[in-house]
mmCIF file of C-alpha atoms and ligand atoms in Angstrom:
data_model
loop_
_atom_site.group_PDB
_atom_site.id
_atom_site.type_symbol
_atom_site.label_atom_id
_atom_site.label_comp_id
_atom_site.label_asym_id
_atom_site.label_seq_id
_atom_site.Cartn_x
_atom_site.Cartn_y
_atom_site.Cartn_z
ATOM 1 C CA MET A 1 114.566 -25.821 -37.825
ATOM 2 C CA SER A 2 114.218 -28.256 -41.023
ATOM 3 C CA ASN A 3 112.813 -31.309 -38.823
ATOM 4 C CA PRO A 4 110.844 -30.477 -35.425
ATOM 5 C CA MET A 5 111.360 -34.172 -34.132
ATOM 6 C CA MET A 6 112.503 -33.754 -30.594
ATOM 7 C CA ALA A 7 114.170 -35.696 -28.331
ATOM 8 C CA THR A 8 115.588 -35.589 -24.441
ATOM 9 C CA LEU A 9 117.703 -38.683 -24.136
ATOM 10 C CA THR A 10 119.813 -39.375 -20.959
ATOM 11 C CA THR A 11 122.923 -41.489 -21.910
ATOM 12 C CA ALA A 12 123.111 -45.241 -22.715
ATOM 13 C CA ILE A 13 124.334 -46.937 -19.869
ATOM 14 C CA SER A 14 126.398 -49.950 -20.689
ATOM 15 C CA PRO A 15 128.089 -51.605 -17.799
ATOM 16 C CA GLN A 16 128.876 -54.324 -19.967
ATOM 17 C CA GLY A 17 132.188 -54.638 -21.289
ATOM 18 C CA PRO A 18 135.866 -53.311 -21.063
ATOM 19 C CA TYR A 19 136.097 -49.596 -19.839
ATOM 20 C CA VAL A 20 138.174 -47.931 -22.546
ATOM 21 C CA GLY A 21 139.261 -44.280 -21.943
ATOM 22 C CA ARG A 22 141.268 -41.917 -23.692
ATOM 23 C CA PHE A 23 143.174 -38.341 -23.851
ATOM 24 C CA ALA A 24 142.647 -36.710 -26.493
ATOM 25 C CA PRO A 25 145.101 -33.540 -27.134
ATOM 26 C CA SER A 26 145.352 -31.348 -30.227
ATOM 27 C CA PRO A 27 148.449 -30.564 -31.104
ATOM 28 C CA SER A 28 148.470 -26.608 -30.795
ATOM 29 C CA GLY A 29 151.122 -26.323 -28.277
ATOM 30 C CA ALA A 30 152.464 -27.916 -25.447
ATOM 31 C CA LEU A 31 150.761 -29.312 -22.225
ATOM 32 C CA HIS A 32 149.781 -26.892 -19.838
ATOM 33 C CA PHE A 33 148.575 -27.428 -16.262
ATOM 34 C CA GLY A 34 145.066 -28.150 -17.878
ATOM 35 C CA SER A 35 145.875 -30.570 -20.360
ATOM 36 C CA LEU A 36 148.004 -32.408 -17.342
ATOM 37 C CA VAL A 37 144.596 -32.066 -15.178
ATOM 38 C CA ALA A 38 142.349 -33.626 -18.173
ATOM 39 C CA ALA A 39 145.371 -36.491 -19.016
ATOM 40 C CA LEU A 40 145.434 -37.347 -15.351
ATOM 41 C CA GLY A 41 141.586 -37.080 -14.648
ATOM 42 C CA SER A 42 141.098 -39.563 -17.528
ATOM 43 C CA TYR A 43 144.023 -41.681 -16.650
ATOM 44 C CA LEU A 44 143.206 -42.451 -13.042
ATOM 45 C CA ARG A 45 139.519 -43.208 -13.829
ATOM 46 C CA ALA A 46 140.661 -45.530 -16.500
ATOM 47 C CA ARG A 47 143.053 -47.226 -14.544
ATOM 48 C CA SER A 48 141.001 -47.228 -10.888
ATOM 49 C CA LEU A 49 138.462 -49.371 -13.041
ATOM 50 C CA GLY A 50 141.301 -51.528 -14.586
ATOM 51 C CA GLY A 51 140.829 -50.384 -17.832
ATOM 52 C CA LYS A 52 142.555 -49.222 -21.170
ATOM 53 C CA TRP A 53 144.131 -45.896 -21.835
ATOM 54 C CA LEU A 54 144.224 -44.756 -25.109
ATOM 55 C CA ILE A 55 146.244 -41.609 -26.572
ATOM 56 C CA ARG A 56 144.483 -39.851 -30.021
ATOM 57 C CA ILE A 57 146.037 -36.705 -31.176
ATOM 58 C CA GLU A 58 143.167 -34.515 -32.731
ATOM 59 C CA ASP A 59 145.521 -33.212 -35.417
ATOM 60 C CA ILE A 60 142.713 -32.062 -38.221
ATOM 61 C CA ASP A 61 143.172 -28.474 -37.963
ATOM 62 C CA PRO A 62 146.678 -27.931 -39.698
ATOM 63 C CA PRO A 63 146.307 -23.863 -39.059
ATOM 64 C CA ARG A 64 145.887 -24.542 -35.262
ATOM 65 C CA GLU A 65 148.903 -26.831 -35.563
ATOM 66 C CA VAL A 66 152.515 -26.119 -34.279
ATOM 67 C CA LYS A 67 155.627 -28.032 -35.507
ATOM 68 C CA GLY A 68 156.875 -30.533 -33.171
ATOM 69 C CA ALA A 69 153.837 -30.090 -30.635
ATOM 70 C CA ALA A 70 152.379 -33.701 -31.270
ATOM 71 C CA ASP A 71 155.779 -35.372 -30.507
ATOM 72 C CA ASP A 72 156.532 -32.732 -27.616
ATOM 73 C CA ILE A 73 153.164 -33.981 -25.998
ATOM 74 C CA LEU A 74 153.892 -37.415 -25.963
ATOM 75 C CA CYS A 75 157.425 -36.838 -24.471
ATOM 76 C CA THR A 76 155.437 -34.754 -21.901
ATOM 77 C CA LEU A 77 153.174 -37.359 -21.175
ATOM 78 C CA GLU A 78 155.944 -40.042 -21.037
ATOM 79 C CA ALA A 79 158.082 -37.668 -18.847
ATOM 80 C CA TYR A 80 155.225 -37.406 -16.425
ATOM 81 C CA GLY A 81 154.813 -41.194 -16.234
ATOM 82 C CA PHE A 82 151.852 -42.054 -17.751
ATOM 83 C CA GLU A 83 151.860 -45.404 -19.961
ATOM 84 C CA TRP A 84 149.110 -45.730 -22.787
ATOM 85 C CA ASP A 85 147.668 -48.921 -24.734
ATOM 86 C CA ASP A 86 147.722 -49.315 -28.296
ATOM 87 C CA SER A 87 149.226 -47.080 -30.674
ATOM 88 C CA VAL A 88 148.759 -43.541 -30.718
ATOM 89 C CA LEU A 89 145.889 -42.727 -33.041
ATOM 90 C CA TYR A 90 146.296 -39.777 -35.028
ATOM 91 C CA GLN A 91 143.078 -38.102 -36.786
ATOM 92 C CA SER A 92 144.870 -37.140 -39.515
ATOM 93 C CA ALA A 93 144.839 -40.274 -40.936
ATOM 94 C CA ARG A 94 141.452 -40.853 -40.664
ATOM 95 C CA THR A 95 139.807 -38.410 -42.814
ATOM 96 C CA ASP A 96 138.836 -41.251 -45.745
ATOM 97 C CA ALA A 97 136.681 -42.442 -42.613
ATOM 98 C CA TYR A 98 135.242 -38.937 -42.164
ATOM 99 C CA GLN A 99 134.503 -38.424 -45.874
ATOM 100 C CA ALA A 100 132.961 -41.734 -46.347
ATOM 101 C CA LYS A 101 130.510 -40.944 -43.126
ATOM 102 C CA LEU A 102 129.919 -37.756 -44.628
ATOM 103 C CA ASP A 103 128.964 -38.931 -48.017
ATOM 104 C CA GLU A 104 126.741 -40.949 -46.479
ATOM 105 C CA LEU A 105 125.194 -38.784 -44.463
ATOM 106 C CA LEU A 106 124.255 -36.577 -47.541
ATOM 107 C CA ALA A 107 123.274 -39.082 -49.662
ATOM 108 C CA GLU A 108 120.414 -40.111 -46.580
ATOM 109 C CA ASP A 109 119.659 -36.365 -46.414
ATOM 110 C CA ASN A 110 120.944 -36.510 -42.962
ATOM 111 C CA ALA A 111 123.007 -33.491 -44.044
ATOM 112 C CA TYR A 112 123.452 -30.491 -46.596
ATOM 113 C CA PHE A 113 126.076 -27.936 -48.023
ATOM 114 C CA CYS A 114 125.308 -24.654 -46.537
ATOM 115 C CA GLN A 115 126.890 -21.697 -48.094
ATOM 116 C CA CYS A 116 125.711 -18.767 -45.662
ATOM 117 C CA SER A 117 128.268 -16.367 -44.030
ATOM 118 C CA ARG A 118 129.179 -15.606 -40.695
ATOM 119 C CA LYS A 119 127.413 -12.128 -41.369
ATOM 120 C CA GLN A 120 124.387 -13.914 -42.389
ATOM 121 C CA ILE A 121 124.095 -16.569 -39.523
ATOM 122 C CA GLN A 122 124.734 -13.395 -37.283
ATOM 123 C CA ALA A 123 121.655 -12.014 -38.913
ATOM 124 C CA MET A 124 119.744 -14.829 -37.906
ATOM 125 C CA GLY A 125 120.763 -14.233 -34.522
ATOM 126 C CA GLY A 126 123.648 -16.449 -34.089
ATOM 127 C CA ILE A 127 121.691 -19.747 -34.613
ATOM 128 C CA TYR A 128 121.514 -21.311 -37.433
ATOM 129 C CA ASP A 129 117.845 -21.415 -39.293
ATOM 130 C CA GLY A 130 118.691 -23.981 -41.562
ATOM 131 C CA ARG A 131 117.513 -22.569 -44.786
ATOM 132 C CA CYS A 132 120.210 -24.219 -47.294
ATOM 133 C CA HIS A 133 118.435 -27.153 -46.325
ATOM 134 C CA GLN A 134 114.999 -25.902 -47.541
ATOM 135 C CA LEU A 135 116.573 -25.061 -51.082
ATOM 136 C CA ALA A 136 114.492 -26.180 -54.130
ATOM 137 C CA THR A 137 117.983 -27.099 -55.771
ATOM 138 C CA PRO A 138 120.536 -27.446 -52.772
ATOM 139 C CA HIS A 139 123.995 -26.541 -53.001
ATOM 140 C CA GLN A 140 127.261 -28.808 -54.223
ATOM 141 C CA SER A 141 129.274 -27.133 -52.145
ATOM 142 C CA GLY A 142 130.547 -25.238 -48.807
ATOM 143 C CA ALA A 143 130.028 -26.089 -45.552
ATOM 144 C CA ILE A 144 128.118 -29.673 -44.660
ATOM 145 C CA ARG A 145 125.489 -29.300 -41.810
ATOM 146 C CA LEU A 146 123.715 -32.433 -39.858
ATOM 147 C CA VAL A 147 120.334 -32.187 -40.142
ATOM 148 C CA ASN A 148 119.653 -32.245 -36.332
ATOM 149 C CA ARG A 149 116.875 -34.565 -36.056
ATOM 150 C CA ALA A 150 117.807 -36.147 -32.705
ATOM 151 C CA GLN A 151 118.609 -32.556 -31.037
ATOM 152 C CA VAL A 152 119.587 -33.812 -27.707
ATOM 153 C CA ALA A 153 119.223 -31.427 -25.275
ATOM 154 C CA GLU A 154 120.317 -33.078 -21.897
ATOM 155 C CA PHE A 155 122.260 -36.084 -20.984
ATOM 156 C CA SER A 156 123.830 -37.107 -17.570
ATOM 157 C CA ASP A 157 127.376 -36.733 -16.855
ATOM 158 C CA ASN A 158 128.712 -39.115 -14.112
ATOM 159 C CA LEU A 159 130.459 -36.281 -12.229
ATOM 160 C CA MET A 160 128.086 -32.978 -12.977
ATOM 161 C CA GLY A 161 125.042 -35.076 -12.822
ATOM 162 C CA LYS A 162 122.178 -34.119 -15.625
ATOM 163 C CA VAL A 163 123.243 -31.657 -17.950
ATOM 164 C CA VAL A 164 120.930 -29.832 -19.554
ATOM 165 C CA VAL A 165 121.414 -26.812 -22.874
ATOM 166 C CA ASP A 166 120.330 -24.312 -24.289
ATOM 167 C CA HIS A 167 116.985 -25.228 -26.724
ATOM 168 C CA ASP A 168 118.649 -23.078 -29.584
ATOM 169 C CA PHE A 169 121.935 -24.718 -28.822
ATOM 170 C CA ALA A 170 120.483 -27.959 -29.053
ATOM 171 C CA THR A 171 118.134 -27.657 -32.067
ATOM 172 C CA GLU A 172 120.962 -26.249 -34.764
ATOM 173 C CA ASP A 173 121.932 -27.943 -37.767
ATOM 174 C CA PHE A 174 125.769 -27.832 -36.590
ATOM 175 C CA ILE A 175 128.505 -27.725 -38.850
ATOM 176 C CA ILE A 176 130.187 -31.329 -39.662
ATOM 177 C CA LYS A 177 132.796 -30.075 -42.899
ATOM 178 C CA ARG A 178 133.774 -26.717 -42.442
ATOM 179 C CA SER A 179 133.579 -24.693 -45.920
ATOM 180 C CA ASP A 180 137.523 -24.329 -45.986
ATOM 181 C CA GLY A 181 137.567 -28.033 -46.373
ATOM 182 C CA LEU A 182 138.733 -29.005 -43.066
ATOM 183 C CA TYR A 183 136.760 -31.888 -41.306
ATOM 184 C CA ALA A 184 134.582 -30.274 -38.111
ATOM 185 C CA TYR A 185 135.987 -31.481 -34.320
ATOM 186 C CA GLN A 186 132.584 -32.998 -33.938
ATOM 187 C CA LEU A 187 132.453 -35.409 -36.519
ATOM 188 C CA ALA A 188 135.924 -36.483 -36.055
ATOM 189 C CA VAL A 189 135.327 -37.068 -32.209
ATOM 190 C CA VAL A 190 132.371 -38.881 -32.713
ATOM 191 C CA LEU A 191 133.894 -41.101 -35.526
ATOM 192 C CA ASP A 192 136.525 -42.101 -33.391
ATOM 193 C CA ASP A 193 135.649 -42.203 -30.049
ATOM 194 C CA ALA A 194 133.560 -45.276 -31.816
ATOM 195 C CA HIS A 195 136.184 -46.573 -33.276
ATOM 196 C CA GLN A 196 138.181 -46.642 -30.611
ATOM 197 C CA GLY A 197 135.730 -48.204 -28.430
ATOM 198 C CA ILE A 198 135.449 -45.455 -25.958
ATOM 199 C CA SER A 199 133.330 -46.477 -23.470
ATOM 200 C CA GLU A 200 133.452 -42.865 -21.074
ATOM 201 C CA VAL A 201 134.851 -39.607 -22.292
ATOM 202 C CA VAL A 202 136.961 -37.850 -19.387
ATOM 203 C CA ARG A 203 137.220 -33.983 -20.669
ATOM 204 C CA GLY A 204 137.186 -30.940 -19.025
ATOM 205 C CA CYS A 205 134.177 -29.169 -18.891
ATOM 206 C CA ASP A 206 134.546 -26.801 -21.691
ATOM 207 C CA LEU A 207 133.115 -29.488 -23.826
ATOM 208 C CA ILE A 208 130.154 -30.206 -21.738
ATOM 209 C CA GLU A 209 127.926 -28.553 -23.790
ATOM 210 C CA ALA A 210 129.170 -30.239 -27.107
ATOM 211 C CA SER A 211 128.223 -33.613 -25.811
ATOM 212 C CA CYS A 212 124.754 -32.809 -27.012
ATOM 213 C CA ARG A 213 125.862 -32.365 -30.241
ATOM 214 C CA GLN A 214 128.052 -35.660 -29.813
ATOM 215 C CA LEU A 215 125.099 -37.165 -29.049
ATOM 216 C CA SER A 216 122.700 -35.941 -31.513
ATOM 217 C CA LEU A 217 125.832 -37.363 -34.345
ATOM 218 C CA TYR A 218 125.764 -40.695 -32.742
ATOM 219 C CA GLN A 219 122.065 -41.083 -33.084
ATOM 220 C CA SER A 220 121.865 -39.991 -36.802
ATOM 221 C CA LEU A 221 125.205 -42.397 -37.563
ATOM 222 C CA GLY A 222 123.287 -45.075 -35.661
ATOM 223 C CA LEU A 223 126.164 -45.759 -32.609
ATOM 224 C CA THR A 224 126.306 -46.372 -29.490
ATOM 225 C CA ALA A 225 127.434 -43.427 -27.482
ATOM 226 C CA PRO A 226 129.824 -43.319 -24.392
ATOM 227 C CA GLN A 227 129.190 -42.304 -21.551
ATOM 228 C CA TRP A 228 130.702 -39.040 -20.251
ATOM 229 C CA LEU A 229 132.451 -37.266 -17.314
ATOM 230 C CA HIS A 230 133.534 -33.384 -17.417
ATOM 231 C CA LEU A 231 136.648 -32.820 -15.130
ATOM 232 C CA PRO A 232 136.488 -29.000 -13.732
ATOM 233 C CA LEU A 233 138.512 -26.291 -15.840
ATOM 234 C CA ALA A 234 141.840 -24.688 -14.705
ATOM 235 C CA CYS A 235 140.691 -20.587 -15.324
ATOM 236 C CA LEU A 236 143.021 -17.754 -14.781
ATOM 237 C CA THR A 237 139.906 -15.823 -14.251
ATOM 238 C CA PRO A 238 135.768 -16.795 -14.856
ATOM 239 C CA GLY A 239 135.323 -18.023 -17.616
ATOM 240 C CA PHE A 240 139.251 -17.848 -18.958
ATOM 241 C CA LYS A 241 140.342 -21.006 -18.855
ATOM 242 C CA LEU A 242 143.998 -22.190 -19.467
ATOM 243 C CA SER A 243 144.625 -22.645 -22.656
ATOM 244 C CA LYS A 244 147.285 -22.897 -25.072
ATOM 245 C CA GLN A 245 145.724 -19.894 -27.185
ATOM 246 C CA ASN A 246 146.028 -17.673 -23.963
ATOM 247 C CA HIS A 247 149.844 -19.067 -23.794
ATOM 248 C CA ALA A 248 149.359 -21.278 -20.755
ATOM 249 C CA GLN A 249 153.113 -22.173 -19.326
ATOM 250 C CA ALA A 250 154.398 -25.444 -20.462
ATOM 251 C CA ILE A 251 154.442 -27.587 -17.535
ATOM 252 C CA ASP A 252 157.918 -28.740 -16.798
ATOM 253 C CA LYS A 253 159.183 -31.706 -18.447
ATOM 254 C CA GLN A 254 162.164 -32.009 -15.869
ATOM 255 C CA HIS A 255 160.214 -31.523 -12.693
ATOM 256 C CA PRO A 256 157.040 -33.738 -12.835
ATOM 257 C CA GLN A 257 156.521 -34.311 -9.384
ATOM 258 C CA ALA A 258 155.242 -30.611 -7.903
ATOM 259 C CA SER A 259 152.782 -30.737 -11.105
ATOM 260 C CA LEU A 260 151.402 -34.187 -10.887
ATOM 261 C CA ASN A 261 150.814 -33.500 -7.019
ATOM 262 C CA ALA A 262 148.959 -29.879 -8.014
ATOM 263 C CA ALA A 263 147.349 -31.809 -10.645
ATOM 264 C CA LEU A 264 145.805 -34.209 -8.209
ATOM 265 C CA SER A 265 145.139 -31.469 -5.487
ATOM 266 C CA PHE A 266 143.066 -29.608 -7.891
ATOM 267 C CA LEU A 267 141.150 -32.981 -8.531
ATOM 268 C CA GLY A 268 140.680 -33.207 -4.739
ATOM 269 C CA GLN A 269 142.768 -36.324 -4.576
ATOM 270 C CA SER A 270 145.403 -36.524 -1.652
ATOM 271 C CA PRO A 271 148.798 -35.877 -2.587
ATOM 272 C CA VAL A 272 151.306 -38.465 -3.278
ATOM 273 C CA GLU A 273 154.732 -39.614 -1.867
ATOM 274 C CA PRO A 274 157.033 -37.306 -4.515
ATOM 275 C CA THR A 275 159.168 -40.285 -5.766
ATOM 276 C CA ASN A 276 159.454 -41.526 -9.182
ATOM 277 C CA VAL A 277 156.640 -40.821 -11.504
ATOM 278 C CA ALA A 278 155.419 -44.467 -12.098
ATOM 279 C CA GLN A 279 155.175 -44.889 -8.122
ATOM 280 C CA MET A 280 153.355 -41.641 -7.904
ATOM 281 C CA LEU A 281 151.070 -42.690 -11.096
ATOM 282 C CA ALA A 282 150.375 -46.190 -9.316
ATOM 283 C CA GLN A 283 149.551 -44.883 -5.737
ATOM 284 C CA ALA A 284 147.057 -41.893 -7.255
ATOM 285 C CA VAL A 285 144.962 -44.759 -9.449
ATOM 286 C CA ALA A 286 145.299 -46.928 -5.647
ATOM 287 C CA GLN A 287 143.635 -44.303 -3.482
ATOM 288 C CA PHE A 288 141.777 -42.369 -6.750
ATOM 289 C CA GLN A 289 138.225 -41.286 -5.406
ATOM 290 C CA LEU A 290 135.719 -39.998 -8.109
ATOM 291 C CA SER A 291 133.653 -38.242 -5.371
ATOM 292 C CA ALA A 292 136.613 -36.050 -4.017
ATOM 293 C CA ILE A 293 136.552 -34.414 -7.797
ATOM 294 C CA PRO A 294 134.627 -30.923 -6.932
ATOM 295 C CA LYS A 295 131.831 -30.714 -9.028
ATOM 296 C CA GLN A 296 132.547 -27.426 -10.296
ATOM 297 C CA ARG A 297 132.866 -26.368 -13.819
ATOM 298 C CA GLU A 298 135.699 -24.246 -13.234
ATOM 299 C CA ILE A 299 138.423 -23.759 -10.488
ATOM 300 C CA ILE A 300 139.892 -20.031 -10.731
ATOM 301 C CA LEU A 301 144.154 -21.112 -9.912
ATOM 302 C CA THR A 302 145.467 -19.214 -7.235
ATOM 303 C CA THR A 303 149.187 -18.878 -8.444
HETATM 304 N N1 LIG B 401 141.527 -32.222 -28.760
HETATM 305 C C1 LIG B 401 140.720 -31.404 -27.779
HETATM 306 C C2 LIG B 401 141.332 -30.476 -27.049
HETATM 307 O O1 LIG B 401 142.679 -30.572 -26.988
HETATM 308 C C3 LIG B 401 139.922 -32.171 -26.921
HETATM 309 C C4 LIG B 401 138.899 -32.997 -27.468
HETATM 310 C C5 LIG B 401 137.774 -34.208 -26.602
HETATM 311 O O2 LIG B 401 138.381 -34.778 -25.477
HETATM 312 O O3 LIG B 401 136.660 -34.347 -26.859
HETATM 313 O O4 LIG B 401 141.116 -29.536 -26.169
#
């Protein structure tokens, strides 16, 4: 790797300041049970702490976007009684900010262009070895990789406890802008969580390892990192989460009560009276218990 400096780091705990949480769906399809769990978990945590809850639509990957999905997601959240603070942030409106940071990182030798193919990376053993950063004449185009100086390999999760990732994964110079010109998730999520003042990221365990990359980026960008809380993932079989890609069924907008109670039960919470959704959520917030959420990365759905 280009820089041998190693750092392990636990997330800075900053109890001061207001709690700000968020739900950040990608508009690649309708909300399914797995995304309802993430929405509900982040909502209950934020509201039970008297905090804000924001929505961000992560629409920076047009090839994976489904037309109308962003509006449909927002309508579904409304039908389930979720009320968010502030206006919805669309990542597609933030590309100038992403590019400005990339330019800064490139100018400071904290990022570099890479033209290696997938095949070449496979030949390196699947983990990029930083070779384009060693070139006497650097590339001026291609994917952009972070010079991963922080190499964060562990952090403390507010539900799962200490999380440690594989050394090779932690030290890789990962992509922050793709060779097709699209901004990478890791860059956009960090800049937006910082921009929105998110104090704790609550999301599914599919992104638990990604938090180390995001922590490396926070360090490179000189930004304060949020805390983290990763929820169990709803899976069909071990290793296969419910997802839009595997055509998970959309949750029913007409009959939200049953799905809300199923999501509460998935999160280890007591059921609520199946009245109107606003009352159901209010009751769920009032009786929310973080310690009741199973500390499991995956829960296999039985139905
Ligand atoms: N947009 C991602 C998704 O829908 C979630 C990203 C995040 O919560 O950091 O899976």
